[in-house]
Amino acid sequence: MSEHDSHTVHRETDIVHGSIPYDAATGAVSVPIYQSATFRHPALHETTGFDYSRGLNPTRSALESAVALLERGRYGLAFSSGMGAISALIKLFSPGDHLIVSADLYGGTWRLFNDYYAKYGLRFSWVDTSDPGSVRSALTPETRCVFIETPSNPMMKVTDIRRMSDLIHSHRPDAYLAVDNTFLTPYFQNPLSLGADFAVHSGTKYLGGHNDALSGFLVHSDGSLEDSLRNIQMSEGASLSPFDAWLVLRGMKTLAVRMDRQSENALKIARWLRGHPKVDSVFYPGFEDHPQHGLSLSQSRGFGGMVSFYLKDPHDAEKMLKSVKLILFAESLGGVETLITYPVEQTHKAIPSELRERSGVNERLMRLSVGIEHADDLIADLDQALF
Ligand SMILES: *Cc1c(COP(=O)(O)O)cnc(C)c1O
């Protein structure tokens, strides 16, 4: 924990106890699932604080404050998916506004921005944000936001969060830095403490951690934006359901131990892959010779459980996907089970091939989301699949 944090307990402890450690009414240690769409009013102009679950629900509120606490933000909003959270954030902008976005990022975000929001007059530049010079050259008088993923998906490039914050905030007082913090989670990285205005998450991934529920989060500390964001959430209706909020609350309690094990396993696997004759190169910020290893150490507390690699021969990709036994060939990441993904056909299919190739996503690229199994079993499985 950094000395700047005002909290008095460690991150691991906050993760377990959250902001609401037990139910005040009953003492229940697990936050109850308030499976109610609506709430009775005591009288006209009176409310318990809860009216209708699209706006606020007690189980969702408990999760929202837990995620805000971990991200060191004042406000947290929970959505029915990561895309729901990103879609809410983007509605703070108006036609004519320009956004600079990491070129190498989750394909669904690319599709949402390019296929839908561009139609409503928002303008996007896709930039390698790991190079601050490229971001500076992409700034226009209309630039209102830099939206980054770091480490990026799937090339594991690291963007300097402090540097991006300085760049965008000195550009315009009403411009924001948003960081998709899905890969490292608040356990390893706190964008708001590094100068970002927003941290967004697909809680479907590490926060939930069990591949059983979709969710998304938006965390910030700007009192002047909270009402607008709540209104967007309430108006659009992509609010997280009480049961799914409970699943994420439950999953999140083990975030610290899962992340520690997943990064430990990821480093072992990344090292092993690097020595394999059928593997061309491996992307993992935990390698000392990763181009932004030092930057990673300066802004994060861990390297995470995601590893990408190029095979030498593209024909090995299909063979490998068919041959893995323990490792599951599936889209997604962050759960306790190790998954292997083929970005060119799955997570990044929505991106046009020219832009995709430029960012490094080709038919030789494989992506692993390393789980909490024994590393030796995972390596043995990869070994037999790379026959
Ligand atoms: C999965 C993912 C998303 C989208 O989240 P959903 O919960 O699937 O809607 C956004 N960003 C990143 C980095 C992701 O991995």
mmCIF file of C-alpha atoms in Angstrom, residues 72-336:
data_model
loop_
_atom_site.group_PDB
_atom_site.id
_atom_site.type_symbol
_atom_site.label_atom_id
_atom_site.label_comp_id
_atom_site.label_asym_id
_atom_site.label_seq_id
_atom_site.Cartn_x
_atom_site.Cartn_y
_atom_site.Cartn_z
ATOM 1 C CA ARG A 72 -9.525 4.297 -4.596
ATOM 2 C CA GLY A 73 -12.385 6.240 -6.169
ATOM 3 C CA ARG A 74 -15.322 8.067 -4.571
ATOM 4 C CA TYR A 75 -17.987 6.611 -6.861
ATOM 5 C CA GLY A 76 -18.559 3.219 -8.431
ATOM 6 C CA LEU A 77 -21.246 2.219 -10.915
ATOM 7 C CA ALA A 78 -22.033 -1.379 -11.832
ATOM 8 C CA PHE A 79 -23.344 -2.423 -15.242
ATOM 9 C CA SER A 80 -24.565 -5.647 -16.751
ATOM 10 C CA SER A 81 -21.293 -6.004 -18.703
ATOM 11 C CA GLY A 82 -18.014 -4.250 -19.376
ATOM 12 C CA MET A 83 -19.457 -2.954 -22.633
ATOM 13 C CA GLY A 84 -22.361 -1.449 -20.672
ATOM 14 C CA ALA A 85 -19.863 0.474 -18.512
ATOM 15 C CA ILE A 86 -17.866 1.742 -21.496
ATOM 16 C CA SER A 87 -21.059 2.683 -23.311
ATOM 17 C CA ALA A 88 -22.170 4.789 -20.321
ATOM 18 C CA LEU A 89 -18.813 6.548 -20.114
ATOM 19 C CA ILE A 90 -18.852 7.464 -23.792
ATOM 20 C CA LYS A 91 -22.203 9.246 -23.357
ATOM 21 C CA LEU A 92 -20.463 12.014 -21.449
ATOM 22 C CA PHE A 93 -19.209 13.214 -24.846
ATOM 23 C CA SER A 94 -21.009 15.136 -27.584
ATOM 24 C CA PRO A 95 -20.974 15.071 -31.377
ATOM 25 C CA GLY A 96 -17.758 16.662 -32.623
ATOM 26 C CA ASP A 97 -15.710 15.510 -29.620
ATOM 27 C CA HIS A 98 -12.545 13.587 -30.450
ATOM 28 C CA LEU A 99 -11.182 10.627 -28.494
ATOM 29 C CA ILE A 100 -7.741 9.039 -28.701
ATOM 30 C CA VAL A 101 -7.968 5.295 -28.140
ATOM 31 C CA SER A 102 -5.330 2.550 -27.755
ATOM 32 C CA ALA A 103 -5.100 0.829 -31.162
ATOM 33 C CA ASP A 104 -4.435 -2.492 -29.535
ATOM 34 C CA LEU A 105 -7.460 -3.055 -27.308
ATOM 35 C CA TYR A 106 -10.428 -5.319 -26.721
ATOM 36 C CA GLY A 107 -12.163 -5.825 -30.085
ATOM 37 C CA GLY A 108 -15.616 -5.238 -28.625
ATOM 38 C CA THR A 109 -14.599 -1.732 -27.554
ATOM 39 C CA TRP A 110 -13.369 -1.040 -31.061
ATOM 40 C CA ARG A 111 -16.691 -2.240 -32.490
ATOM 41 C CA LEU A 112 -18.748 -0.179 -30.042
ATOM 42 C CA PHE A 113 -16.830 3.014 -30.824
ATOM 43 C CA ASN A 114 -16.364 2.535 -34.541
ATOM 44 C CA ASP A 115 -19.641 0.902 -35.595
ATOM 45 C CA TYR A 116 -21.968 2.812 -33.288
ATOM 46 C CA TYR A 117 -20.625 5.960 -31.618
ATOM 47 C CA ALA A 118 -18.809 7.213 -34.732
ATOM 48 C CA LYS A 119 -22.280 7.327 -36.337
ATOM 49 C CA TYR A 120 -23.404 9.790 -33.689
ATOM 50 C CA GLY A 121 -20.613 12.223 -34.498
ATOM 51 C CA LEU A 122 -17.877 11.191 -32.060
ATOM 52 C CA ARG A 123 -14.478 10.973 -33.692
ATOM 53 C CA PHE A 124 -11.829 8.415 -32.781
ATOM 54 C CA SER A 125 -8.099 8.107 -33.456
ATOM 55 C CA TRP A 126 -6.539 4.684 -32.946
ATOM 56 C CA VAL A 127 -3.038 5.222 -31.637
ATOM 57 C CA ASP A 128 -0.228 3.167 -30.125
ATOM 58 C CA THR A 129 -0.613 4.807 -26.718
ATOM 59 C CA SER A 130 2.534 3.109 -25.400
ATOM 60 C CA ASP A 131 4.295 5.829 -27.422
ATOM 61 C CA PRO A 132 3.491 9.219 -25.810
ATOM 62 C CA GLY A 133 4.764 11.037 -28.924
ATOM 63 C CA SER A 134 2.046 9.429 -31.066
ATOM 64 C CA VAL A 135 -0.592 10.478 -28.562
ATOM 65 C CA ARG A 136 0.708 14.052 -28.527
ATOM 66 C CA SER A 137 0.592 14.236 -32.332
ATOM 67 C CA ALA A 138 -2.963 12.911 -32.377
ATOM 68 C CA LEU A 139 -4.304 15.667 -30.085
ATOM 69 C CA THR A 140 -6.714 18.114 -31.734
ATOM 70 C CA PRO A 141 -8.541 21.098 -30.217
ATOM 71 C CA GLU A 142 -11.605 18.814 -29.978
ATOM 72 C CA THR A 143 -9.833 16.018 -28.082
ATOM 73 C CA ARG A 144 -11.816 15.350 -24.914
ATOM 74 C CA CYS A 145 -10.529 11.939 -23.894
ATOM 75 C CA VAL A 146 -7.674 9.484 -24.018
ATOM 76 C CA PHE A 147 -8.986 5.957 -23.543
ATOM 77 C CA ILE A 148 -6.329 3.327 -22.905
ATOM 78 C CA GLU A 149 -5.899 -0.292 -21.997
ATOM 79 C CA THR A 150 -2.709 -1.099 -20.142
ATOM 80 C CA PRO A 151 -1.389 -3.715 -20.455
ATOM 81 C CA SER A 152 -3.084 -3.837 -23.829
ATOM 82 C CA ASN A 153 -5.180 -6.668 -25.166
ATOM 83 C CA PRO A 154 -3.636 -8.810 -26.557
ATOM 84 C CA MET A 155 -0.132 -7.466 -27.256
ATOM 85 C CA MET A 156 0.674 -6.634 -23.610
ATOM 86 C CA LYS A 157 2.017 -3.173 -24.412
ATOM 87 C CA VAL A 158 2.182 -0.893 -21.405
ATOM 88 C CA THR A 159 1.060 2.744 -21.520
ATOM 89 C CA ASP A 160 2.400 5.317 -19.067
ATOM 90 C CA ILE A 161 -0.696 6.341 -17.088
ATOM 91 C CA ARG A 162 0.928 9.358 -15.366
ATOM 92 C CA ARG A 163 2.249 10.629 -18.676
ATOM 93 C CA MET A 164 -1.165 10.267 -20.369
ATOM 94 C CA SER A 165 -2.774 12.129 -17.471
ATOM 95 C CA ASP A 166 -0.320 15.043 -17.830
ATOM 96 C CA LEU A 167 -0.804 15.135 -21.596
ATOM 97 C CA ILE A 168 -4.584 15.218 -21.633
ATOM 98 C CA HIS A 169 -5.058 17.430 -18.592
ATOM 99 C CA SER A 170 -2.645 20.069 -19.852
ATOM 100 C CA HIS A 171 -4.401 19.931 -23.236
ATOM 101 C CA ARG A 172 -7.890 20.885 -22.022
ATOM 102 C CA PRO A 173 -9.371 21.327 -18.556
ATOM 103 C CA ASP A 174 -12.502 19.401 -19.579
ATOM 104 C CA ALA A 175 -10.671 16.414 -21.050
ATOM 105 C CA TYR A 176 -10.376 13.044 -19.357
ATOM 106 C CA LEU A 177 -8.162 10.018 -19.105
ATOM 107 C CA ALA A 178 -10.015 6.693 -18.952
ATOM 108 C CA VAL A 179 -8.185 3.444 -18.249
ATOM 109 C CA ASP A 180 -9.618 -0.006 -18.892
ATOM 110 C CA ASN A 181 -8.128 -1.751 -15.861
ATOM 111 C CA THR A 182 -9.584 -5.196 -16.571
ATOM 112 C CA PHE A 183 -6.221 -6.955 -17.006
ATOM 113 C CA LEU A 184 -4.517 -5.903 -13.780
ATOM 114 C CA THR A 185 -7.488 -5.096 -11.508
ATOM 115 C CA PRO A 186 -7.202 -2.703 -8.559
ATOM 116 C CA TYR A 187 -5.166 -5.326 -6.738
ATOM 117 C CA PHE A 188 -2.228 -4.644 -9.065
ATOM 118 C CA GLN A 189 -2.932 -1.185 -10.484
ATOM 119 C CA ASN A 190 -4.919 1.904 -9.454
ATOM 120 C CA PRO A 191 -5.334 4.236 -12.440
ATOM 121 C CA LEU A 192 -7.096 6.941 -10.396
ATOM 122 C CA SER A 193 -4.138 7.205 -8.014
ATOM 123 C CA LEU A 194 -1.903 7.689 -11.089
ATOM 124 C CA GLY A 195 -3.961 10.586 -12.461
ATOM 125 C CA ALA A 196 -6.720 8.925 -14.492
ATOM 126 C CA ASP A 197 -10.272 10.272 -14.230
ATOM 127 C CA PHE A 198 -11.994 6.949 -14.858
ATOM 128 C CA ALA A 199 -11.201 3.312 -14.303
ATOM 129 C CA VAL A 200 -13.405 0.954 -16.293
ATOM 130 C CA HIS A 201 -13.652 -2.803 -15.933
ATOM 131 C CA SER A 202 -15.067 -5.865 -17.400
ATOM 132 C CA GLY A 203 -15.900 -7.425 -14.036
ATOM 133 C CA THR A 204 -16.705 -10.577 -15.996
ATOM 134 C CA LYS A 205 -12.975 -11.242 -15.914
ATOM 135 C CA TYR A 206 -10.749 -11.090 -12.808
ATOM 136 C CA LEU A 207 -13.076 -9.228 -10.444
ATOM 137 C CA GLY A 208 -15.758 -11.910 -10.696
ATOM 138 C CA GLY A 209 -13.075 -14.468 -11.392
ATOM 139 C CA HIS A 210 -15.171 -17.591 -11.992
ATOM 140 C CA ASN A 211 -16.443 -17.330 -15.573
ATOM 141 C CA ASP A 212 -20.017 -17.393 -14.295
ATOM 142 C CA ALA A 213 -21.368 -13.824 -14.459
ATOM 143 C CA LEU A 214 -21.032 -10.817 -16.715
ATOM 144 C CA SER A 215 -20.504 -7.392 -15.144
ATOM 145 C CA GLY A 216 -18.889 -4.037 -15.785
ATOM 146 C CA PHE A 217 -17.740 -1.122 -13.643
ATOM 147 C CA LEU A 218 -16.996 2.549 -13.908
ATOM 148 C CA VAL A 219 -15.127 4.178 -11.017
ATOM 149 C CA HIS A 220 -14.344 7.893 -10.640
ATOM 150 C CA SER A 221 -14.053 10.669 -8.064
ATOM 151 C CA ASP A 222 -15.670 13.612 -9.873
ATOM 152 C CA GLY A 223 -18.661 14.916 -7.916
ATOM 153 C CA SER A 224 -19.722 17.059 -10.880
ATOM 154 C CA LEU A 225 -20.146 13.991 -13.112
ATOM 155 C CA GLU A 226 -21.733 11.534 -10.703
ATOM 156 C CA ASP A 227 -25.318 12.706 -11.271
ATOM 157 C CA SER A 228 -24.938 12.534 -15.060
ATOM 158 C CA LEU A 229 -23.433 9.076 -14.904
ATOM 159 C CA ARG A 230 -26.160 7.810 -12.554
ATOM 160 C CA ASN A 231 -28.724 9.250 -14.932
ATOM 161 C CA ILE A 232 -27.136 7.525 -17.892
ATOM 162 C CA GLN A 233 -27.096 4.216 -16.001
ATOM 163 C CA MET A 234 -30.710 4.614 -14.906
ATOM 164 C CA SER A 235 -31.907 5.783 -18.333
ATOM 165 C CA GLU A 236 -30.167 3.105 -20.373
ATOM 166 C CA GLY A 237 -30.982 0.212 -18.095
ATOM 167 C CA ALA A 238 -27.753 -1.768 -18.436
ATOM 168 C CA SER A 239 -27.719 -2.051 -14.621
ATOM 169 C CA LEU A 240 -26.251 -5.153 -13.002
ATOM 170 C CA SER A 241 -28.846 -7.589 -11.653
ATOM 171 C CA PRO A 242 -28.945 -8.293 -7.888
ATOM 172 C CA PHE A 243 -28.010 -11.952 -8.313
ATOM 173 C CA ASP A 244 -25.073 -11.216 -10.615
ATOM 174 C CA ALA A 245 -23.968 -8.429 -8.240
ATOM 175 C CA TRP A 246 -23.932 -11.018 -5.479
ATOM 176 C CA LEU A 247 -21.906 -13.478 -7.578
ATOM 177 C CA VAL A 248 -19.294 -10.801 -8.232
ATOM 178 C CA LEU A 249 -19.221 -9.758 -4.554
ATOM 179 C CA ARG A 250 -18.652 -13.399 -3.672
ATOM 180 C CA GLY A 251 -16.006 -13.957 -6.343
ATOM 181 C CA MET A 252 -14.169 -10.743 -5.555
ATOM 182 C CA LYS A 253 -13.339 -11.756 -1.986
ATOM 183 C CA THR A 254 -10.576 -14.029 -3.289
ATOM 184 C CA LEU A 255 -9.203 -11.519 -5.822
ATOM 185 C CA ALA A 256 -5.842 -11.101 -4.072
ATOM 186 C CA VAL A 257 -5.030 -14.810 -3.752
ATOM 187 C CA ARG A 258 -6.233 -15.528 -7.273
ATOM 188 C CA MET A 259 -4.209 -12.697 -8.809
ATOM 189 C CA ASP A 260 -1.067 -13.718 -6.928
ATOM 190 C CA ARG A 261 -1.358 -17.319 -8.115
ATOM 191 C CA GLN A 262 -2.339 -16.359 -11.660
ATOM 192 C CA SER A 263 0.642 -14.035 -12.099
ATOM 193 C CA GLU A 264 2.999 -16.556 -10.578
ATOM 194 C CA ASN A 265 1.721 -19.234 -12.977
ATOM 195 C CA ALA A 266 1.780 -16.804 -15.911
ATOM 196 C CA LEU A 267 5.454 -15.988 -15.394
ATOM 197 C CA LYS A 268 6.368 -19.698 -15.232
ATOM 198 C CA ILE A 269 4.394 -20.445 -18.388
ATOM 199 C CA ALA A 270 5.727 -17.392 -20.233
ATOM 200 C CA ARG A 271 9.296 -18.498 -19.450
ATOM 201 C CA TRP A 272 8.589 -22.042 -20.559
ATOM 202 C CA LEU A 273 6.929 -20.935 -23.806
ATOM 203 C CA ARG A 274 9.904 -18.753 -24.585
ATOM 204 C CA GLY A 275 12.168 -21.790 -24.642
ATOM 205 C CA HIS A 276 9.873 -23.860 -26.877
ATOM 206 C CA PRO A 277 11.126 -24.501 -30.435
ATOM 207 C CA LYS A 278 7.666 -23.943 -31.990
ATOM 208 C CA VAL A 279 7.195 -20.585 -30.293
ATOM 209 C CA ASP A 280 8.521 -17.472 -31.986
ATOM 210 C CA SER A 281 8.074 -14.815 -29.286
ATOM 211 C CA VAL A 282 6.245 -14.310 -26.019
ATOM 212 C CA PHE A 283 4.651 -11.110 -24.713
ATOM 213 C CA TYR A 284 4.600 -10.685 -20.954
ATOM 214 C CA PRO A 285 5.420 -7.466 -19.065
ATOM 215 C CA GLY A 286 7.001 -9.556 -16.298
ATOM 216 C CA PHE A 287 9.977 -10.312 -18.556
ATOM 217 C CA GLU A 288 12.904 -8.067 -17.685
ATOM 218 C CA ASP A 289 13.475 -7.436 -21.382
ATOM 219 C CA HIS A 290 9.848 -6.450 -22.092
ATOM 220 C CA PRO A 291 10.167 -2.921 -23.556
ATOM 221 C CA GLN A 292 8.062 -1.413 -20.758
ATOM 222 C CA HIS A 293 9.113 -3.637 -17.867
ATOM 223 C CA GLY A 294 10.460 -0.681 -15.896
ATOM 224 C CA LEU A 295 7.333 1.363 -16.554
ATOM 225 C CA SER A 296 5.233 -1.579 -15.365
ATOM 226 C CA LEU A 297 7.160 -1.709 -12.128
ATOM 227 C CA SER A 298 6.664 2.021 -11.649
ATOM 228 C CA GLN A 299 2.883 2.008 -12.022
ATOM 229 C CA SER A 300 1.736 -1.523 -11.134
ATOM 230 C CA ARG A 301 2.323 -4.028 -8.367
ATOM 231 C CA GLY A 302 2.146 -7.139 -10.527
ATOM 232 C CA PHE A 303 2.166 -8.291 -14.137
ATOM 233 C CA GLY A 304 -1.077 -10.238 -14.232
ATOM 234 C CA GLY A 305 -2.154 -13.571 -15.654
ATOM 235 C CA MET A 306 -2.317 -12.787 -19.385
ATOM 236 C CA VAL A 307 0.349 -14.103 -21.756
ATOM 237 C CA SER A 308 0.343 -13.789 -25.542
ATOM 238 C CA PHE A 309 2.686 -15.494 -27.962
ATOM 239 C CA TYR A 310 3.447 -15.959 -31.633
ATOM 240 C CA LEU A 311 3.811 -19.452 -32.992
ATOM 241 C CA LYS A 312 6.428 -19.845 -35.720
ATOM 242 C CA ASP A 313 4.024 -21.721 -37.990
ATOM 243 C CA PRO A 314 0.414 -20.505 -38.280
ATOM 244 C CA HIS A 315 -0.696 -24.096 -38.976
ATOM 245 C CA ASP A 316 0.214 -25.010 -35.409
ATOM 246 C CA ALA A 317 -2.531 -22.699 -34.121
ATOM 247 C CA GLU A 318 -5.451 -24.884 -35.161
ATOM 248 C CA LYS A 319 -3.658 -28.024 -34.014
ATOM 249 C CA MET A 320 -2.945 -26.501 -30.649
ATOM 250 C CA LEU A 321 -6.533 -25.334 -30.112
ATOM 251 C CA LYS A 322 -7.798 -28.824 -30.885
ATOM 252 C CA SER A 323 -5.203 -30.597 -28.761
ATOM 253 C CA VAL A 324 -5.344 -28.773 -25.428
ATOM 254 C CA LYS A 325 -7.065 -30.968 -22.848
ATOM 255 C CA LEU A 326 -6.959 -29.242 -19.477
ATOM 256 C CA ILE A 327 -6.775 -25.772 -20.954
ATOM 257 C CA LEU A 328 -10.103 -24.686 -22.406
ATOM 258 C CA PHE A 329 -10.332 -23.163 -25.852
ATOM 259 C CA ALA A 330 -12.749 -20.318 -25.099
ATOM 260 C CA GLU A 331 -13.181 -16.603 -25.395
ATOM 261 C CA SER A 332 -12.770 -14.567 -22.174
ATOM 262 C CA LEU A 333 -10.182 -14.324 -19.441
ATOM 263 C CA GLY A 334 -9.579 -13.778 -15.768
ATOM 264 C CA GLY A 335 -11.284 -16.864 -14.346
ATOM 265 C CA VAL A 336 -9.777 -19.624 -12.233
#
